[in-house]
PDB file of C-alpha atoms and ligand atoms in Angstrom:
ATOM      1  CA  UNK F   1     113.500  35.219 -38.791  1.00  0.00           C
ATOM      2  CA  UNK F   2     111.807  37.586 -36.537  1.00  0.00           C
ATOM      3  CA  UNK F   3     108.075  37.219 -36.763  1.00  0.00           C
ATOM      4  CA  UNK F   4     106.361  40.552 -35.814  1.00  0.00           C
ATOM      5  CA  UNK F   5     103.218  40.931 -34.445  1.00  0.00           C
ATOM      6  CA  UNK F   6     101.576  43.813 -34.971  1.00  0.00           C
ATOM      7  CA  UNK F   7     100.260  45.215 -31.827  1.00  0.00           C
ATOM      8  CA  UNK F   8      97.644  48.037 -31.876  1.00  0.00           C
ATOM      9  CA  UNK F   9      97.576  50.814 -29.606  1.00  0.00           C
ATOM     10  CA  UNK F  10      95.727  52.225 -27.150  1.00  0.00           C
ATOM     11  CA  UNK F  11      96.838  56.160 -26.647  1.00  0.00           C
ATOM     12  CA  UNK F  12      95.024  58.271 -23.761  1.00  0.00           C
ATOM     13  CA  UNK F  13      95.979  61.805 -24.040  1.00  0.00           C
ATOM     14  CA  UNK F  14      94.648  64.073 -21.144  1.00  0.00           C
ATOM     15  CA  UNK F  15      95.011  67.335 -20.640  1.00  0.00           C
ATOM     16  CA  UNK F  16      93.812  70.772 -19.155  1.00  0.00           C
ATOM     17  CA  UNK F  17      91.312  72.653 -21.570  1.00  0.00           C
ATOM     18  CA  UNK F  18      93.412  75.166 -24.103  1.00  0.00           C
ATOM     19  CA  UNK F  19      96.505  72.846 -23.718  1.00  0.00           C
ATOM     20  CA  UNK F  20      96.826  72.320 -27.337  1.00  0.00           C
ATOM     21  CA  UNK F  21      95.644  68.351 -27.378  1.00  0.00           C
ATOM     22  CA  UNK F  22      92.830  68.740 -29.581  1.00  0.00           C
ATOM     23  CA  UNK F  23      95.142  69.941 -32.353  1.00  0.00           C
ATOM     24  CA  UNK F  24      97.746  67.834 -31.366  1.00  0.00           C
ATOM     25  CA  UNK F  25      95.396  64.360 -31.880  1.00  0.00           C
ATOM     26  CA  UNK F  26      93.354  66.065 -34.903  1.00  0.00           C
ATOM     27  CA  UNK F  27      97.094  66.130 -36.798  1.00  0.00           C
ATOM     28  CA  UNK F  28      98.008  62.650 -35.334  1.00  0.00           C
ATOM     29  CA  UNK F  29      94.798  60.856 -36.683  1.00  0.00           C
ATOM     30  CA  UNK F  30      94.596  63.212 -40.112  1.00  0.00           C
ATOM     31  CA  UNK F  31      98.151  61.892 -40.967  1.00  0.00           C
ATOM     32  CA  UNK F  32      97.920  58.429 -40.108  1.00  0.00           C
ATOM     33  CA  UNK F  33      95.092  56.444 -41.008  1.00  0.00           C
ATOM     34  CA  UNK F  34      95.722  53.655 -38.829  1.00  0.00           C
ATOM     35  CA  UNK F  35      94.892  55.674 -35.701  1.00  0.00           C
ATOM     36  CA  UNK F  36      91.130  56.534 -35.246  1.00  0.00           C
ATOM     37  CA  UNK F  37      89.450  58.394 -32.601  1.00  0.00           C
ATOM     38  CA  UNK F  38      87.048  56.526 -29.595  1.00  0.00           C
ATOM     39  CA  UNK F  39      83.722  58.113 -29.715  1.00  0.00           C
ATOM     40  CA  UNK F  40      82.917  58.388 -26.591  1.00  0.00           C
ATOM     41  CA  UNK F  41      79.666  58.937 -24.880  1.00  0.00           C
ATOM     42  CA  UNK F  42      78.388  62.233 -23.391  1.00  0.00           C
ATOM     43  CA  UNK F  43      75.321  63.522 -21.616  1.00  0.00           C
ATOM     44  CA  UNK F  44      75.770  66.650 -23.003  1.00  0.00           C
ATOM     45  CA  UNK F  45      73.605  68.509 -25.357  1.00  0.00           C
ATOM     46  CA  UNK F  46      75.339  68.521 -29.172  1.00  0.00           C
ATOM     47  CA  UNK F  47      77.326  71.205 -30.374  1.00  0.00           C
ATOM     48  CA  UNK F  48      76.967  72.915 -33.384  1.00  0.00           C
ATOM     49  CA  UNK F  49      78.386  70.440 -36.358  1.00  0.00           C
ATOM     50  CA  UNK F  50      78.509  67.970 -33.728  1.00  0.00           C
ATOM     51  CA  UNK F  51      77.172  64.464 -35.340  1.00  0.00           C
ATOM     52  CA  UNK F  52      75.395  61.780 -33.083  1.00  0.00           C
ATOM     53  CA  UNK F  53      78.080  58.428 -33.441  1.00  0.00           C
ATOM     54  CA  UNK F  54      80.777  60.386 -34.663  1.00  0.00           C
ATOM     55  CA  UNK F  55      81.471  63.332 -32.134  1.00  0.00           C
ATOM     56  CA  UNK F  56      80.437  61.465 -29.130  1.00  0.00           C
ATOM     57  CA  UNK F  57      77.185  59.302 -28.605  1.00  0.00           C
ATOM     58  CA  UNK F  58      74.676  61.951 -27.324  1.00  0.00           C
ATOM     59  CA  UNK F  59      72.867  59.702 -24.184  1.00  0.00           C
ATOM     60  CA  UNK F  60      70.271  60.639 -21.805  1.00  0.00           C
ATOM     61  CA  UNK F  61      71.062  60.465 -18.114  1.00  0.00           C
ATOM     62  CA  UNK F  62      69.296  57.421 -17.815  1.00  0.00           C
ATOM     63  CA  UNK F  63      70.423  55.778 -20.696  1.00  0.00           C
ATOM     64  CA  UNK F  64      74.173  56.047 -19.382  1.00  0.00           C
ATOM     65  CA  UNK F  65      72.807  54.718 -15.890  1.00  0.00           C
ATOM     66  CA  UNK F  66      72.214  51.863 -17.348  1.00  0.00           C
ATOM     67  CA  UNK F  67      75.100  51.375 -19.317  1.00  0.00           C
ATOM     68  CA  UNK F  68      77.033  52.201 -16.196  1.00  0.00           C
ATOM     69  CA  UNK F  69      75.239  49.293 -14.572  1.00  0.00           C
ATOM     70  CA  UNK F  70      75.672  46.791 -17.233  1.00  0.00           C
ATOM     71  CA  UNK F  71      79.454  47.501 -17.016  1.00  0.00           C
ATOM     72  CA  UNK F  72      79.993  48.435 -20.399  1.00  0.00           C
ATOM     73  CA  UNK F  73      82.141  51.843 -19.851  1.00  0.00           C
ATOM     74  CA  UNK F  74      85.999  50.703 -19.518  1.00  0.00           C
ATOM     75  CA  UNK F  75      85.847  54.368 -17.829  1.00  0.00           C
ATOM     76  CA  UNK F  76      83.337  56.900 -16.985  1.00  0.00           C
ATOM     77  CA  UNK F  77      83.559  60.411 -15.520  1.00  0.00           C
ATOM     78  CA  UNK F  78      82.022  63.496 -14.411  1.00  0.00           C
ATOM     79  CA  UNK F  79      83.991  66.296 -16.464  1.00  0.00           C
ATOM     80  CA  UNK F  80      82.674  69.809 -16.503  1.00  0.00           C
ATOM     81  CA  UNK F  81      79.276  69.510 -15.359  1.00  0.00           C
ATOM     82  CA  UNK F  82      78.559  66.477 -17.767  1.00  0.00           C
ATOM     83  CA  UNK F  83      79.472  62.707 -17.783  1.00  0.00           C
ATOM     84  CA  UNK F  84      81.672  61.340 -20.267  1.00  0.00           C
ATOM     85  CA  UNK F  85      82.745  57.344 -20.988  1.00  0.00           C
ATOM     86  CA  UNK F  86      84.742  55.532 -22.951  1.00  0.00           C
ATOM     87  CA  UNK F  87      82.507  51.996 -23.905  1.00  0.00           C
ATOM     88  CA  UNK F  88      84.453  48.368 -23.749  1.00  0.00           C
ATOM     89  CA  UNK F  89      83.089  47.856 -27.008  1.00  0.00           C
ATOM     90  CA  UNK F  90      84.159  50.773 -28.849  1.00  0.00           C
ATOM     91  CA  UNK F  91      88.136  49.848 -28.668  1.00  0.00           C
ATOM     92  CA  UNK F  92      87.387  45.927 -29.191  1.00  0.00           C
ATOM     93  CA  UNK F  93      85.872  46.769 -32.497  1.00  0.00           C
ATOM     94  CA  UNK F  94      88.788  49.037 -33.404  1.00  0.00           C
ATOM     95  CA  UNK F  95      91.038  46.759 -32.279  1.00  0.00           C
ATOM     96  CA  UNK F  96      89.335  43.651 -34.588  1.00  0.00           C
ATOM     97  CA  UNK F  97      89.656  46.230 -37.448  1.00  0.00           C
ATOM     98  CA  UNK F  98      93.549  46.762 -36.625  1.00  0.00           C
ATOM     99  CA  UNK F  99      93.393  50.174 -36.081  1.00  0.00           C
ATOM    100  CA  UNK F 100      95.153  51.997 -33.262  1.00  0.00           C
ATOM    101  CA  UNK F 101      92.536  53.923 -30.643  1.00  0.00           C
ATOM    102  CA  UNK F 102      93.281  57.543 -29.570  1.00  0.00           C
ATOM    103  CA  UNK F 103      90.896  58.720 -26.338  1.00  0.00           C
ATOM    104  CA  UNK F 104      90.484  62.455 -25.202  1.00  0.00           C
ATOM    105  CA  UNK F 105      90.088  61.515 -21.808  1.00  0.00           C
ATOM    106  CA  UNK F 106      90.736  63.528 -18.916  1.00  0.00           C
ATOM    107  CA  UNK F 107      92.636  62.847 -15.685  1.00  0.00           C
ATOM    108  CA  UNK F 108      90.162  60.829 -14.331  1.00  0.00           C
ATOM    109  CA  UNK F 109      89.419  58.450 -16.874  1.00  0.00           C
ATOM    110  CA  UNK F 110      92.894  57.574 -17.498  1.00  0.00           C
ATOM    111  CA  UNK F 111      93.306  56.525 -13.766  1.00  0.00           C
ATOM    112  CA  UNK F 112      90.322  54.391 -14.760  1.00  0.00           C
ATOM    113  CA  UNK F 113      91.923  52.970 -17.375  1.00  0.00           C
ATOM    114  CA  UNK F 114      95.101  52.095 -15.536  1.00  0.00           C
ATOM    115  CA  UNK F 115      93.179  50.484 -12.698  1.00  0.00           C
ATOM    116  CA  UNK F 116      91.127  48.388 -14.552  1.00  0.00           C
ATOM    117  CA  UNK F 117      94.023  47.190 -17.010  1.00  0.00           C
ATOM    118  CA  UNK F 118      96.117  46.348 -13.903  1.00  0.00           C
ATOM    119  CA  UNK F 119      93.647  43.886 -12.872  1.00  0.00           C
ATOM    120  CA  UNK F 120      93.341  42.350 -16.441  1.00  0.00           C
ATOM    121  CA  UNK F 121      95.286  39.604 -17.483  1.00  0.00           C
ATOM    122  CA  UNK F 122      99.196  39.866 -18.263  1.00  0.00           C
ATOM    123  CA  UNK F 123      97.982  39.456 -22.065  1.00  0.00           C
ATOM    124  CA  UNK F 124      95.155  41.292 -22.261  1.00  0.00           C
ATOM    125  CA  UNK F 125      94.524  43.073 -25.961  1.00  0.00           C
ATOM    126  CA  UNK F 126      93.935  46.256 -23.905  1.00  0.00           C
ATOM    127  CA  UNK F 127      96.456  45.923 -21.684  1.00  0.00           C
ATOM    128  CA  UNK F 128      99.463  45.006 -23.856  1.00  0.00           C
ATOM    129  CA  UNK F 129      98.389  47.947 -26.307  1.00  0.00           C
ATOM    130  CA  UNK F 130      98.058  51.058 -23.702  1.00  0.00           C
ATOM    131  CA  UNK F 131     100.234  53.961 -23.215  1.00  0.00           C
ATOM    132  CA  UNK F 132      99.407  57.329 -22.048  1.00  0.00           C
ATOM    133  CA  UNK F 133     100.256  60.991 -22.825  1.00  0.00           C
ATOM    134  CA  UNK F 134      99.479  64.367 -20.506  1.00  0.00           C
ATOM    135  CA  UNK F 135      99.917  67.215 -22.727  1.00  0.00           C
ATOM    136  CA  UNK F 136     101.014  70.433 -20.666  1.00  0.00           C
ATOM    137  CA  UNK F 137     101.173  74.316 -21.189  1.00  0.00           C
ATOM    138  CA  UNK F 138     104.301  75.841 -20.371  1.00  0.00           C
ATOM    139  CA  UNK F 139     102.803  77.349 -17.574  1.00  0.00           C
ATOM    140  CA  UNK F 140      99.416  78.704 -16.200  1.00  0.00           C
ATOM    141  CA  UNK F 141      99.638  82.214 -17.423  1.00  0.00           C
ATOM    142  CA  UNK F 142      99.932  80.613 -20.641  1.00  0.00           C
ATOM    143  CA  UNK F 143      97.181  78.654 -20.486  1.00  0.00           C
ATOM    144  CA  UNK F 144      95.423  81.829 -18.688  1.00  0.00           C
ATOM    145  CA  UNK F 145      96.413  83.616 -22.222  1.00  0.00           C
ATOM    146  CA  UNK F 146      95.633  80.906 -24.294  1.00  0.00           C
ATOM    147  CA  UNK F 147      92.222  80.534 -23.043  1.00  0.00           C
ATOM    148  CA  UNK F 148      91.375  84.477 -23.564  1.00  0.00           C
ATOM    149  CA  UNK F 149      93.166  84.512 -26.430  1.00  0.00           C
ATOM    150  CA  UNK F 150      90.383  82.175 -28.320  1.00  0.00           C
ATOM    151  CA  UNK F 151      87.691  84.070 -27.250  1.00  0.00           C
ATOM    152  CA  UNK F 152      85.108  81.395 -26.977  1.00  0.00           C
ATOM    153  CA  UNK F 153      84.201  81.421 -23.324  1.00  0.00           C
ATOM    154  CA  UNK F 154      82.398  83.827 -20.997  1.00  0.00           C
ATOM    155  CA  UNK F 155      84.991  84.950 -17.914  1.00  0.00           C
ATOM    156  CA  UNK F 156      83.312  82.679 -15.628  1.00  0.00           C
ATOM    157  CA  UNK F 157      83.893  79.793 -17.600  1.00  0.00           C
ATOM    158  CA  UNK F 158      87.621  80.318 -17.882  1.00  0.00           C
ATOM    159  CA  UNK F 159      87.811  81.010 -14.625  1.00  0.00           C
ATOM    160  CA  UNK F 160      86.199  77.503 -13.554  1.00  0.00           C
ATOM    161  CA  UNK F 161      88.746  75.534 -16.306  1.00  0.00           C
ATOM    162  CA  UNK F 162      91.854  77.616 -14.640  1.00  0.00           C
ATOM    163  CA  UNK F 163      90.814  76.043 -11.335  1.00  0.00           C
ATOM    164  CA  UNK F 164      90.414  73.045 -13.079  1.00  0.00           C
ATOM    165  CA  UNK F 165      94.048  72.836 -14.859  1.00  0.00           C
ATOM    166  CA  UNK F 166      95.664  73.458 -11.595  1.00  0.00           C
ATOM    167  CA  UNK F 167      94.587  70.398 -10.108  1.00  0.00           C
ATOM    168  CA  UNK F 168      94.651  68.450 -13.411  1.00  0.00           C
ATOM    169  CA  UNK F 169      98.279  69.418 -13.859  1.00  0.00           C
ATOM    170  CA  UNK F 170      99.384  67.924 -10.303  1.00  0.00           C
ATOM    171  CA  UNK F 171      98.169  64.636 -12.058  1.00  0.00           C
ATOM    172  CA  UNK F 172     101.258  65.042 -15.245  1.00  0.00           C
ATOM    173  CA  UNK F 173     103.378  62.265 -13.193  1.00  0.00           C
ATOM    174  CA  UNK F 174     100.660  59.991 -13.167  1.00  0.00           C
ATOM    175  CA  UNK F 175     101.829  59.375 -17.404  1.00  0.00           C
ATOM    176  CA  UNK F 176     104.198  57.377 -19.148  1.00  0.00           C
ATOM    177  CA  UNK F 177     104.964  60.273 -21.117  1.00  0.00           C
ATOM    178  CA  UNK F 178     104.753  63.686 -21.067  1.00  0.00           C
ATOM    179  CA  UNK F 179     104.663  66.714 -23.289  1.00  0.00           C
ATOM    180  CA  UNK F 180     105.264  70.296 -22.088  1.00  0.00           C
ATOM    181  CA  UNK F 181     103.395  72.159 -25.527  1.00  0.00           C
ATOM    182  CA  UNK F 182     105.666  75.321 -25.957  1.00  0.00           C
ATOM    183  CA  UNK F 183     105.818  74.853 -29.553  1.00  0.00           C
ATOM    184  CA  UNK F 184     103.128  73.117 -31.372  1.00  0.00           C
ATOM    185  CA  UNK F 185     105.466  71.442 -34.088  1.00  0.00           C
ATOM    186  CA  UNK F 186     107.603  70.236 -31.379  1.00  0.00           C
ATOM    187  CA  UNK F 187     105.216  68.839 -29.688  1.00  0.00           C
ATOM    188  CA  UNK F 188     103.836  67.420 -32.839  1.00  0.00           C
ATOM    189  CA  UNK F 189     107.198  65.995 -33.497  1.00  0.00           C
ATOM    190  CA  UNK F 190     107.584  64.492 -29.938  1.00  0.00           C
ATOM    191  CA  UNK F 191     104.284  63.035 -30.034  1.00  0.00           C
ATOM    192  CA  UNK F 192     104.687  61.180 -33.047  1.00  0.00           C
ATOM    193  CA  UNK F 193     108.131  59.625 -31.761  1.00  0.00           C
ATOM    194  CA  UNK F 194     106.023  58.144 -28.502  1.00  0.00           C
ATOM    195  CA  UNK F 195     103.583  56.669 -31.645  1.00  0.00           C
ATOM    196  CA  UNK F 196     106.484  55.439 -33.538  1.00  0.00           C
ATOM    197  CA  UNK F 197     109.193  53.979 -30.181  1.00  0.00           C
ATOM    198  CA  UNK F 198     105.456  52.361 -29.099  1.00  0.00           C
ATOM    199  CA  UNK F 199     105.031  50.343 -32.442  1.00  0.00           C
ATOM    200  CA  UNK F 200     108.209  48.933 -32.075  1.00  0.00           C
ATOM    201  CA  UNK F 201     108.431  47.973 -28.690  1.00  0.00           C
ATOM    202  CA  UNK F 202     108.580  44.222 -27.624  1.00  0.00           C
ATOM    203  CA  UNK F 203     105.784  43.150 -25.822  1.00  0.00           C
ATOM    204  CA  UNK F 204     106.226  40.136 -23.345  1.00  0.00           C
ATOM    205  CA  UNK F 205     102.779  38.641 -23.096  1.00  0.00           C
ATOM    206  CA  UNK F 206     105.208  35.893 -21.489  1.00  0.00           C
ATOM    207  CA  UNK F 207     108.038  35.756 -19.126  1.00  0.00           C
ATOM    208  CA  UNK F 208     111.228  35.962 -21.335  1.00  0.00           C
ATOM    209  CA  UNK F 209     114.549  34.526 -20.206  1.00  0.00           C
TER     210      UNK F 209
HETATM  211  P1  LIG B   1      84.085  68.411 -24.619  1.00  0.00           P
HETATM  212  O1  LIG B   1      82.743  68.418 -23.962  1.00  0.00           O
HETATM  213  O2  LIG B   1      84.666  69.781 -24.736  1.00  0.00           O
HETATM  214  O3  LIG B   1      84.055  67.668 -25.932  1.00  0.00           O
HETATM  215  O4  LIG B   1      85.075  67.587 -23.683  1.00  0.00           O
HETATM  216  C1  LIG B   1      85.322  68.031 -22.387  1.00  0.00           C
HETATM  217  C2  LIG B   1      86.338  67.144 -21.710  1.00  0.00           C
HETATM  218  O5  LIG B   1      85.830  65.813 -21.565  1.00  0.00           O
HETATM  219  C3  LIG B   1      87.676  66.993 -22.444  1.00  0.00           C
HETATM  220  O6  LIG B   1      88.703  67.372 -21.554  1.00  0.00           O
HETATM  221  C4  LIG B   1      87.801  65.544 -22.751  1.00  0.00           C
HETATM  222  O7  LIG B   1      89.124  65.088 -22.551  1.00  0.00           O
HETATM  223  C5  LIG B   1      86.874  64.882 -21.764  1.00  0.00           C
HETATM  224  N1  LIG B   1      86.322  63.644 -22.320  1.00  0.00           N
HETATM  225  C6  LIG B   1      85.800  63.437 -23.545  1.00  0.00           C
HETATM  226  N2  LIG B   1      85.423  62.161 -23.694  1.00  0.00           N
HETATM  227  C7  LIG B   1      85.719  61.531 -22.529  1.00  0.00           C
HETATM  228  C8  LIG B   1      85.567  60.193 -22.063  1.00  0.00           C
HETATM  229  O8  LIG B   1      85.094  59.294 -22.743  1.00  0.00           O
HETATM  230  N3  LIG B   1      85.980  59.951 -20.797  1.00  0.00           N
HETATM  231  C9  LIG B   1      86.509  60.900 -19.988  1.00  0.00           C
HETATM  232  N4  LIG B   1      86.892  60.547 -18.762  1.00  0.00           N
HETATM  233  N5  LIG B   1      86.680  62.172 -20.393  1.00  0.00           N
HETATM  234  C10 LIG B   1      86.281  62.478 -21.644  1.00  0.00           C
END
């Protein structure tokens, strides 16, 4: 009969800080245990509770250079003052283990992403396995209120990541799908149908007739 393949995934979710995507993945990859994070790398100093490997991989400026240089990001980019990327290696390894990868990227990175998948081969892993998700507020003022509302950031700060969400937001068409966060189990609900309709879609690594 039909012999199924199991394809992994490889979900990009972007979107502007106090959004709701952190919660959003964080209940995606606590209820299904075939979807892991990517650790990325950072240049960034460690938060508190932050753990070198598994939060991020805390590099030095030079030691991303080089990295950089040796091509090993699959993306890299400047977000908030400090440079983030996602490493090659990091979703083949996933991938050999059959899990499914979720990145936090941002707007940037995903363009990344799409440019250098377009290039690869109609079969590539990577390629076959991608989708991508921008996670919206329902409008600025509610981001504006969301971010003031957690009380974690000085004025200025919010200020900067308001700027910041207005341009990231022109990006939303830029995504296969897209979820406008107005209620967080709706959105939780819509997420995990793009999960699901994605594990059961046909994947032509070859021209069918
Ligand atoms: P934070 O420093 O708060 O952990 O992350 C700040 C921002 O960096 C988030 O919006 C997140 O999506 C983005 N980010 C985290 N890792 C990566 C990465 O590997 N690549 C890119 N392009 N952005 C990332």
């Amino acid at each position: 009969m039909i012999n199924l393949e199991r394809f992994p995934l490889l979900i990009a979710v972007s979107a502007p800080s106090g959004a709701g995507k952190t919660t959003l993945c964080d209940r995606l990859v606590a209820e299904y245990d075939t979807i892991i994070y990517s650790v990325s790398c950072t240049t960034r100093t460690p938060r508190e509770g932050e753990v070198d490997g598994k939060s991020y991989f805390f590099l030095s400026d030079d030691e991303f250079d080089r990295r950089v240089k040796a091509g090993e990001f699959i993306e890299h980019a400047t977000v908030h003052d400090h440079r983030y990327g996602t490493l090659k290696q990091t979703i083949t390894d996933a991938f050999r283990e059959g899990y499914d990868v979720l990145m936090d990227i941002d707007v940037q990175g995903a363009a990344q992403i799409r440019e250098y998948l377009h290039a690869a081969p109609a079969d590539d892993p990577m390629r076959l396995a991608y989708i991508d998700v921008f996670i919206a507020p329902p409008s600025i003022e509610d981001l504006q209120l969301r971010l003031w509302g957690r009380g974690k950031d000085e004025r200025q700060v919010i200020q900067r990541r308001l700027i910041m969400a207005g341009e990231e937001l022109k990006r939303w068409r830029e995504y296969q799908y897209v979820i406008v966060n107005d209620r967080l189990d709706e959105s939780y609900a819509a997420l995990k149908s793009i999960v699901s309709a994605e594990h059961h879609r046909v994947r032509r690594t070859k021209t069918v007739r």
